[in-house]
GROMACS .gro file of C-alpha atoms in nm:
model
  306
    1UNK     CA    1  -2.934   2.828   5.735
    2UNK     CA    2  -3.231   2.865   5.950
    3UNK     CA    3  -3.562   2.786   5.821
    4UNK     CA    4  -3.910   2.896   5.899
    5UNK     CA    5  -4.220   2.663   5.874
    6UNK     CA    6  -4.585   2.795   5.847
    7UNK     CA    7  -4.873   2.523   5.911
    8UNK     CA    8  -5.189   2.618   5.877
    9UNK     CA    9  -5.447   2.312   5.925
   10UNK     CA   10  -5.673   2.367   5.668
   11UNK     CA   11  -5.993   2.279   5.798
   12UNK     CA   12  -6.397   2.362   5.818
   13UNK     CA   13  -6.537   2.710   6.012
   14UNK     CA   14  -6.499   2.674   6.411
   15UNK     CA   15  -6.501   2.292   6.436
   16UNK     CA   16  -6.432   2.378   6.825
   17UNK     CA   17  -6.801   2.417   6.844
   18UNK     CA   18  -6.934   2.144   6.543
   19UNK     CA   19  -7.167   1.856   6.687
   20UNK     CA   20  -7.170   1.541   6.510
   21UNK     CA   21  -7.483   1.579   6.256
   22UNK     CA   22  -7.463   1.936   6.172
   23UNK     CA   23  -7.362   2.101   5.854
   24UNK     CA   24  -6.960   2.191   5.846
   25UNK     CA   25  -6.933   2.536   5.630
   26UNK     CA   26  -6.615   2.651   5.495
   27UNK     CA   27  -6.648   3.029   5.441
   28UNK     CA   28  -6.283   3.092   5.552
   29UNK     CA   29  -6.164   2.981   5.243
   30UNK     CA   30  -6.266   3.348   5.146
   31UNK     CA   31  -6.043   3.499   5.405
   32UNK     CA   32  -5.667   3.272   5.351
   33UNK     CA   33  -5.535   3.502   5.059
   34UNK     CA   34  -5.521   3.775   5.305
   35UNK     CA   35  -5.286   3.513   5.506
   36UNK     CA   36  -5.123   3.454   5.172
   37UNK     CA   37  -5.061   3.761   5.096
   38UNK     CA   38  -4.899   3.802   5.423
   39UNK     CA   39  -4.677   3.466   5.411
   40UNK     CA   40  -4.553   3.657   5.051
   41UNK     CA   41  -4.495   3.951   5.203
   42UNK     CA   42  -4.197   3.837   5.361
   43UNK     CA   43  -4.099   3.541   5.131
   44UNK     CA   44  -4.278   3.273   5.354
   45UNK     CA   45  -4.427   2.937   5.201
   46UNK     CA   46  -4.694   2.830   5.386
   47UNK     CA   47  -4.823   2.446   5.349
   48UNK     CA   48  -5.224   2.418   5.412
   49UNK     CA   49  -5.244   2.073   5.581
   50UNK     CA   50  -5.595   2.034   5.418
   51UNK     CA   51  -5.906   1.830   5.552
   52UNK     CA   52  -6.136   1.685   5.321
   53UNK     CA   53  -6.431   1.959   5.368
   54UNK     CA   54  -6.189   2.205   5.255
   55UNK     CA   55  -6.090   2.001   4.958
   56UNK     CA   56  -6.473   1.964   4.848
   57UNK     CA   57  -6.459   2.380   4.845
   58UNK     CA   58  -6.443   2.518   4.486
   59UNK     CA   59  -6.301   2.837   4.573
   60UNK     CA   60  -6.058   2.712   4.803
   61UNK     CA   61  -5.882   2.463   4.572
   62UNK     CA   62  -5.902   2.740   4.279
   63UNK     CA   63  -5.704   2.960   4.463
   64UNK     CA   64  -5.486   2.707   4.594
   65UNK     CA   65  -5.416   2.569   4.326
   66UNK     CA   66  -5.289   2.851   4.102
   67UNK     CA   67  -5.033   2.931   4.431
   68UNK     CA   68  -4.865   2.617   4.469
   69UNK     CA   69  -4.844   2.570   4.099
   70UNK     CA   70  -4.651   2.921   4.157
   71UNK     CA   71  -4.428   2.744   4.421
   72UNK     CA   72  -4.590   3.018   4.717
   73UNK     CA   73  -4.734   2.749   4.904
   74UNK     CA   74  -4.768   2.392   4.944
   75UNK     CA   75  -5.054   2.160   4.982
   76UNK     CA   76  -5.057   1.839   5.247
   77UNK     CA   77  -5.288   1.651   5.406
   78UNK     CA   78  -5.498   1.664   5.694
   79UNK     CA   79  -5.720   1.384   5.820
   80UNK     CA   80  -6.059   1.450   6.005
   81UNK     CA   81  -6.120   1.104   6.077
   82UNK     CA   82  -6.458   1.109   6.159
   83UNK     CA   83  -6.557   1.324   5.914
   84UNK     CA   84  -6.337   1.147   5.580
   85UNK     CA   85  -6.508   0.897   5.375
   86UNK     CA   86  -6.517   0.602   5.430
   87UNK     CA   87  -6.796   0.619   5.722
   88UNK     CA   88  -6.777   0.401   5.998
   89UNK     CA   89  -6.919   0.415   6.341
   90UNK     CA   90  -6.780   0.368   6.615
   91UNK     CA   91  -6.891   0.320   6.948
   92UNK     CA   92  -7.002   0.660   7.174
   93UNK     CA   93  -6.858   0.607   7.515
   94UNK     CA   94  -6.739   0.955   7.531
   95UNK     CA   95  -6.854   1.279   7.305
   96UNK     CA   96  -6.496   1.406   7.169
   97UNK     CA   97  -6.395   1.376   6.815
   98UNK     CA   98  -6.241   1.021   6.756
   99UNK     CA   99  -5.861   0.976   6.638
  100UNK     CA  100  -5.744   0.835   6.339
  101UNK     CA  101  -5.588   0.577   6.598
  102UNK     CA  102  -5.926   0.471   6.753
  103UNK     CA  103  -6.019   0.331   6.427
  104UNK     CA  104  -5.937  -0.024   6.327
  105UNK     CA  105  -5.668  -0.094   6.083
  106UNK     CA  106  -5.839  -0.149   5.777
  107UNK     CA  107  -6.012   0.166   5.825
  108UNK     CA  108  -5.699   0.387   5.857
  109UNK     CA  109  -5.572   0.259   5.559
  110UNK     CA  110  -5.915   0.317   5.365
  111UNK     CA  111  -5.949   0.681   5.484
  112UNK     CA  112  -5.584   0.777   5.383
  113UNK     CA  113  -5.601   0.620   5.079
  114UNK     CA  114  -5.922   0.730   4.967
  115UNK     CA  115  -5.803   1.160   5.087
  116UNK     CA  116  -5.466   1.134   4.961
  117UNK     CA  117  -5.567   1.065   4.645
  118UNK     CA  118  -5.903   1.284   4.664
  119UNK     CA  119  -5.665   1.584   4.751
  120UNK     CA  120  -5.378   1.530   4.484
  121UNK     CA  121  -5.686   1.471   4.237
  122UNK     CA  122  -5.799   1.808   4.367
  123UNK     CA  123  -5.538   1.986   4.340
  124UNK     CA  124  -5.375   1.829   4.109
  125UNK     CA  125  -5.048   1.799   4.276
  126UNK     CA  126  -4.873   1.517   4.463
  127UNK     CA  127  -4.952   1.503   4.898
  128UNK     CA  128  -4.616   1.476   5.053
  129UNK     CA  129  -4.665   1.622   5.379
  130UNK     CA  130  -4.934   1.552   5.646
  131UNK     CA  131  -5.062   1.628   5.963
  132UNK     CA  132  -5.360   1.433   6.156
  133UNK     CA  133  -5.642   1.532   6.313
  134UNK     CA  134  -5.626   1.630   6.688
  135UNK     CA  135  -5.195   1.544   6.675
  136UNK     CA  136  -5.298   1.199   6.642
  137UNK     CA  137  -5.014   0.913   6.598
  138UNK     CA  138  -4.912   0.539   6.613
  139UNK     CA  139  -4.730   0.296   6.423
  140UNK     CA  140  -5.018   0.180   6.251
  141UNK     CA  141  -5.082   0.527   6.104
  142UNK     CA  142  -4.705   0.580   6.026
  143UNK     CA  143  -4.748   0.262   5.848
  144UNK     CA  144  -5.030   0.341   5.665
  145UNK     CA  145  -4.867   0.666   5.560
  146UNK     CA  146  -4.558   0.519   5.443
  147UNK     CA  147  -4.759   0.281   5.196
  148UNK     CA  148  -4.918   0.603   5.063
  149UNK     CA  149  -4.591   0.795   4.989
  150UNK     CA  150  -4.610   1.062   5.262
  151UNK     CA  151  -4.269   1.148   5.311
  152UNK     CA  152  -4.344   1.416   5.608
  153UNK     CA  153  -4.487   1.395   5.906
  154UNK     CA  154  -4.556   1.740   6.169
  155UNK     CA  155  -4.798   1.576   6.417
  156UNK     CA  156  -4.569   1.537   6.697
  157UNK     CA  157  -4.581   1.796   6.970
  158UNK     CA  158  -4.318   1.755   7.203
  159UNK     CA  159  -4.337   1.832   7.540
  160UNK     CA  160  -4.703   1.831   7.544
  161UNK     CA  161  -4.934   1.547   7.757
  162UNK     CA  162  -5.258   1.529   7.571
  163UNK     CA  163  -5.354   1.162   7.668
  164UNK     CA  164  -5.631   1.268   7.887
  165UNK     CA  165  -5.820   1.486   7.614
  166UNK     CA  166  -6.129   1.226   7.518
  167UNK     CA  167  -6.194   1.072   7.154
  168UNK     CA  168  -6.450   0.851   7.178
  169UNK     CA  169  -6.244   0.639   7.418
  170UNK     CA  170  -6.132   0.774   7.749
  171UNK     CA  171  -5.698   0.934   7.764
  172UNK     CA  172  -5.632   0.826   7.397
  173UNK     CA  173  -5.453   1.136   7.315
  174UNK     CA  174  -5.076   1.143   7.273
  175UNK     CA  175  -4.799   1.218   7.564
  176UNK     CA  176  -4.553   1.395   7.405
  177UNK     CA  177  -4.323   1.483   7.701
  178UNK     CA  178  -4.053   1.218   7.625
  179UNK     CA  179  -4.052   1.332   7.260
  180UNK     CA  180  -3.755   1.476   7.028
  181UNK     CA  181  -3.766   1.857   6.960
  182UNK     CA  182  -3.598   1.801   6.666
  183UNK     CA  183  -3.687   1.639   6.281
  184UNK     CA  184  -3.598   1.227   6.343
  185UNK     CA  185  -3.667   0.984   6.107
  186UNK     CA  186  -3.930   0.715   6.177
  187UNK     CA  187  -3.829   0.491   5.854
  188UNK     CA  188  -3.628   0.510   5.559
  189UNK     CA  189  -3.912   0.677   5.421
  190UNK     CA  190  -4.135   0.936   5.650
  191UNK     CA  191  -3.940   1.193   5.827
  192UNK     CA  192  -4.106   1.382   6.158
  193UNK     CA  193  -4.068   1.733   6.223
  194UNK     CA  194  -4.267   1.799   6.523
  195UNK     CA  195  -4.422   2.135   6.634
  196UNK     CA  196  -4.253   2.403   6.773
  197UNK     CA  197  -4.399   2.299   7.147
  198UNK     CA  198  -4.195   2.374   7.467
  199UNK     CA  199  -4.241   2.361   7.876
  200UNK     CA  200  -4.162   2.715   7.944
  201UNK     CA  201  -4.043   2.837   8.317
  202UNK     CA  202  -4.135   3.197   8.300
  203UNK     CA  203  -4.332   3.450   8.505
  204UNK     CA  204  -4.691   3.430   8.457
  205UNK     CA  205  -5.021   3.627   8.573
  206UNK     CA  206  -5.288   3.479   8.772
  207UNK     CA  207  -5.305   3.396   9.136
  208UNK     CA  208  -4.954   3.348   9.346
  209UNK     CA  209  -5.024   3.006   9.363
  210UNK     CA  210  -5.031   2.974   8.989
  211UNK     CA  211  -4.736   3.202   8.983
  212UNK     CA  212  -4.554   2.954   9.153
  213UNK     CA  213  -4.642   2.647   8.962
  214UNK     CA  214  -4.589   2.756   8.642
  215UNK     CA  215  -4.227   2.918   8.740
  216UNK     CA  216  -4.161   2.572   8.946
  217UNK     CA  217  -4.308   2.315   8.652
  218UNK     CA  218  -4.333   2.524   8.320
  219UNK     CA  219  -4.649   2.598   8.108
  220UNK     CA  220  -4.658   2.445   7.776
  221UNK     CA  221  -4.615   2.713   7.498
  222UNK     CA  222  -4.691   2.671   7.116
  223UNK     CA  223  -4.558   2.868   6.790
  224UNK     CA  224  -4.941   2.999   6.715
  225UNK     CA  225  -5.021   3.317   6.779
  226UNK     CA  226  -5.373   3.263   7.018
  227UNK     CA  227  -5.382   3.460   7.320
  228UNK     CA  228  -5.014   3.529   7.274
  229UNK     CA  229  -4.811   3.853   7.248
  230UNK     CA  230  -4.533   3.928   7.019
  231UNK     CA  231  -4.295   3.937   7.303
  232UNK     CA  232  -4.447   3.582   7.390
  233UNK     CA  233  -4.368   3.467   7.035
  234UNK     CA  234  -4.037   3.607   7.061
  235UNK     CA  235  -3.923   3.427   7.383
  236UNK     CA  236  -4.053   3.110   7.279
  237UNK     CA  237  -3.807   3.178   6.979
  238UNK     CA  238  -3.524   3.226   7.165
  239UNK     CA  239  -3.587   2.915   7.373
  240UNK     CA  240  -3.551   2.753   7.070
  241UNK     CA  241  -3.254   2.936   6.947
  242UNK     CA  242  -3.111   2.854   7.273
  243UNK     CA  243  -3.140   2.505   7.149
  244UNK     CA  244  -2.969   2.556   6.866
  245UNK     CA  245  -3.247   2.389   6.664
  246UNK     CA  246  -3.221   2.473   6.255
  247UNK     CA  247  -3.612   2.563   6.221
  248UNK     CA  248  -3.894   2.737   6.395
  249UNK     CA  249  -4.270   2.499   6.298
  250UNK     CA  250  -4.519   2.783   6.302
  251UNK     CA  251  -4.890   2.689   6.340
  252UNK     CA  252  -5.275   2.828   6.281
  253UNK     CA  253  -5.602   2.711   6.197
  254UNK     CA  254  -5.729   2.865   5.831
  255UNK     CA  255  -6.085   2.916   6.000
  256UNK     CA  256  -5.844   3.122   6.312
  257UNK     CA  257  -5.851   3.413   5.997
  258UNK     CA  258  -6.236   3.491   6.005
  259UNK     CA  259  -6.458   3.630   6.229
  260UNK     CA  260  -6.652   3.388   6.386
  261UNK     CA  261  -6.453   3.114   6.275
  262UNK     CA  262  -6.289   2.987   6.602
  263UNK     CA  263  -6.330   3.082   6.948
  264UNK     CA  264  -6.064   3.276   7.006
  265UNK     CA  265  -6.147   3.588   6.817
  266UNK     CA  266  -6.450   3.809   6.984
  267UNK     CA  267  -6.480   4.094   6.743
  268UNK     CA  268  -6.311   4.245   6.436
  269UNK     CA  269  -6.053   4.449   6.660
  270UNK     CA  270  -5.909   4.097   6.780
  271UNK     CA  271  -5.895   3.981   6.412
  272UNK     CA  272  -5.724   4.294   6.316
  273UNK     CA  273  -5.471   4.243   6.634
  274UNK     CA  274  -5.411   3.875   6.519
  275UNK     CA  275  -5.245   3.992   6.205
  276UNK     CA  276  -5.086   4.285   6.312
  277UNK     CA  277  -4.887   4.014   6.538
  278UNK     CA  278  -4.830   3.803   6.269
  279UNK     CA  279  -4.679   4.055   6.053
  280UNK     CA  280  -4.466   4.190   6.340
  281UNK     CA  281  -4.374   3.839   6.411
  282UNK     CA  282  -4.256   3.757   6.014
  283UNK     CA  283  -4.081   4.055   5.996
  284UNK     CA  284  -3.873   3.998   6.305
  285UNK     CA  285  -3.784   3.621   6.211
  286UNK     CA  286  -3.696   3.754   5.844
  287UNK     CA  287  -3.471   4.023   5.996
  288UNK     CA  288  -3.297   3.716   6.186
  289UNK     CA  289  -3.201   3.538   5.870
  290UNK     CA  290  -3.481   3.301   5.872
  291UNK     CA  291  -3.560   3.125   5.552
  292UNK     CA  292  -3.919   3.054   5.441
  293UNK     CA  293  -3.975   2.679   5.327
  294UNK     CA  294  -4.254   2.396   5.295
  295UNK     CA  295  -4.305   2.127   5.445
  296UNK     CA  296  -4.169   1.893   5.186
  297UNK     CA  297  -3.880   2.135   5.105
  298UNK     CA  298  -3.700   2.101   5.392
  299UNK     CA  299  -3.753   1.757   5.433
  300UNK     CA  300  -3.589   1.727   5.145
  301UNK     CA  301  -3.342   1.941   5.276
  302UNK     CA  302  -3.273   1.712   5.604
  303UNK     CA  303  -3.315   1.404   5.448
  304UNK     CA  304  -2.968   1.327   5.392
  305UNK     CA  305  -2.833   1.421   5.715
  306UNK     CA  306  -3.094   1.254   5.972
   0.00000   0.00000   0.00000
């Protein structure tokens, strides 16, 4: 059986622009149940991998709620680390975001703690599945979510070098390229099943000499839909297949759904476009005899066999 894996990270409107100090608003909670709607369209269980802004959102965890109590979606956890209680500063040498891994080790353990049990007090469910901040990982942070119960883990995107993007520390992002495209376990406890994320050797546009590299060395490709065609969703598929991998780990951002809520959407049209490619997209993976499932679900599923 093949099985199909939405992600959205569930997070605050276009953090891609937020500067530390101003106000993070959350009016795409108002625009998921469209999204929803979709995933249900075609039998599809999303899991909202949800920061703690979001969680603080009335609306959002009403909705929510009611759905996974339903069994259409599930809820997981998404750390934010410099914007999930407890505070603590850190110092500025560079202006990106910091990791959950630039923190001391006390600190991780206080800021899961303290949104793991925010969100299942939220929501009233249990937090099973998580994803950090900016694809963040280490063993201390496995650790840390192993003592908390987290029992899946989808921050691993392999193939992908992103030690050189900035926290507050200079190239403390993750490499990637070494990593298994397929679910491993990482102790008895926390399975990983990392993001659909390949190096793709295909033709390109652009200059000749970009041509070139990207036939020679491969472009990184991800299962989300921005600035991506359906055909480009459907190769990356078939890489995949190729691999004879059991599941396909798709991927958006909940603020991705509204209009000025990422930078990646100009105008209404583009909006419209987005989910006219998403439908086309669940419709052909459904036709292939694709099975919708959360997070947790099919770790469950694997759990045996890993």
């Amino acid at each position: 059986m093949k099985t199909f894996l939405i992600t959205v990270d569930t997070e605050g409107d276009n953090l891609w622009q937020w500067k530390p100090g101003e106000k993070i608003t959350t009016e795409n909670s108002l625009f998921i149940p469209r999204f929803q709607e979709l995933c249900e369209k075609y039998g599809l269980i999303p899991t909202y991998l949800t920061n703690y802004e979001m969680a603080c959102d009335d609306r959002w965890v009403e909705y929510a709620r009611k759905k996974e109590k339903a069994g259409k979606c599930e809820i997981g956890m998404h750390i934010h680390a410099w914007n999930s209680p407890p505070d603590y500063k850190l110092n500025m040498l560079y202006p990106g975001n910091p990791y959950i891994t630039e923190y001391p080790d006390e600190i991780i353990d206080q800021k899961v703690k303290f949104l793991k049990g925010f969100l299942e007090n939220r929501f009233e469910t249990q937090m099973l599945s998580n994803r950090s901040g900016r694809w963040a990982t280490d063993d201390r942070y496995f650790k840390v979510l192993t003592k908390y119960g987290i029992q899946v883990d989808c921050s691993v995107a392999p193939q992908m070098d992103l030690s050189e993007i900035p926290g507050r520390s200079k190239n403390c992002g993750n490499n990637y390229i070494q990593y298994s495209c397929k679910p491993y376990r990482i102790n008895e406890q926390l399975i990983e099943i990392p993001m659909t994320s390949r190096i793709m050797h295909k033709t390109s546009i652009g200059s000749l000499k970009h041509r070139a590299k990207v036939l020679l060395l491969g472009e990184g490709q991800w299962l989300r839909p921005i600035y991506k065609s359906l055909r480009e969703l459907i190769t990356l598929t078939e890489q995949v297949e190729r691999e004879e991998s059991d599941y396909l780990e798709f991927m958006i951002h909940s603020s991705e759904f509204m209009l000025g809520g990422s930078p990646y959407y100009k105008n209404a049209e583009e909006i419209e476009m987005l989910f006219e490619i998403m439908d086309k997209y669940f419709m052909y993976i459904t036709k292939k005899g694709y099975i919708g499932s959360s997070l947790a679900e099919y770790g469950r599923k694997i759990n045996e066999y890993i």
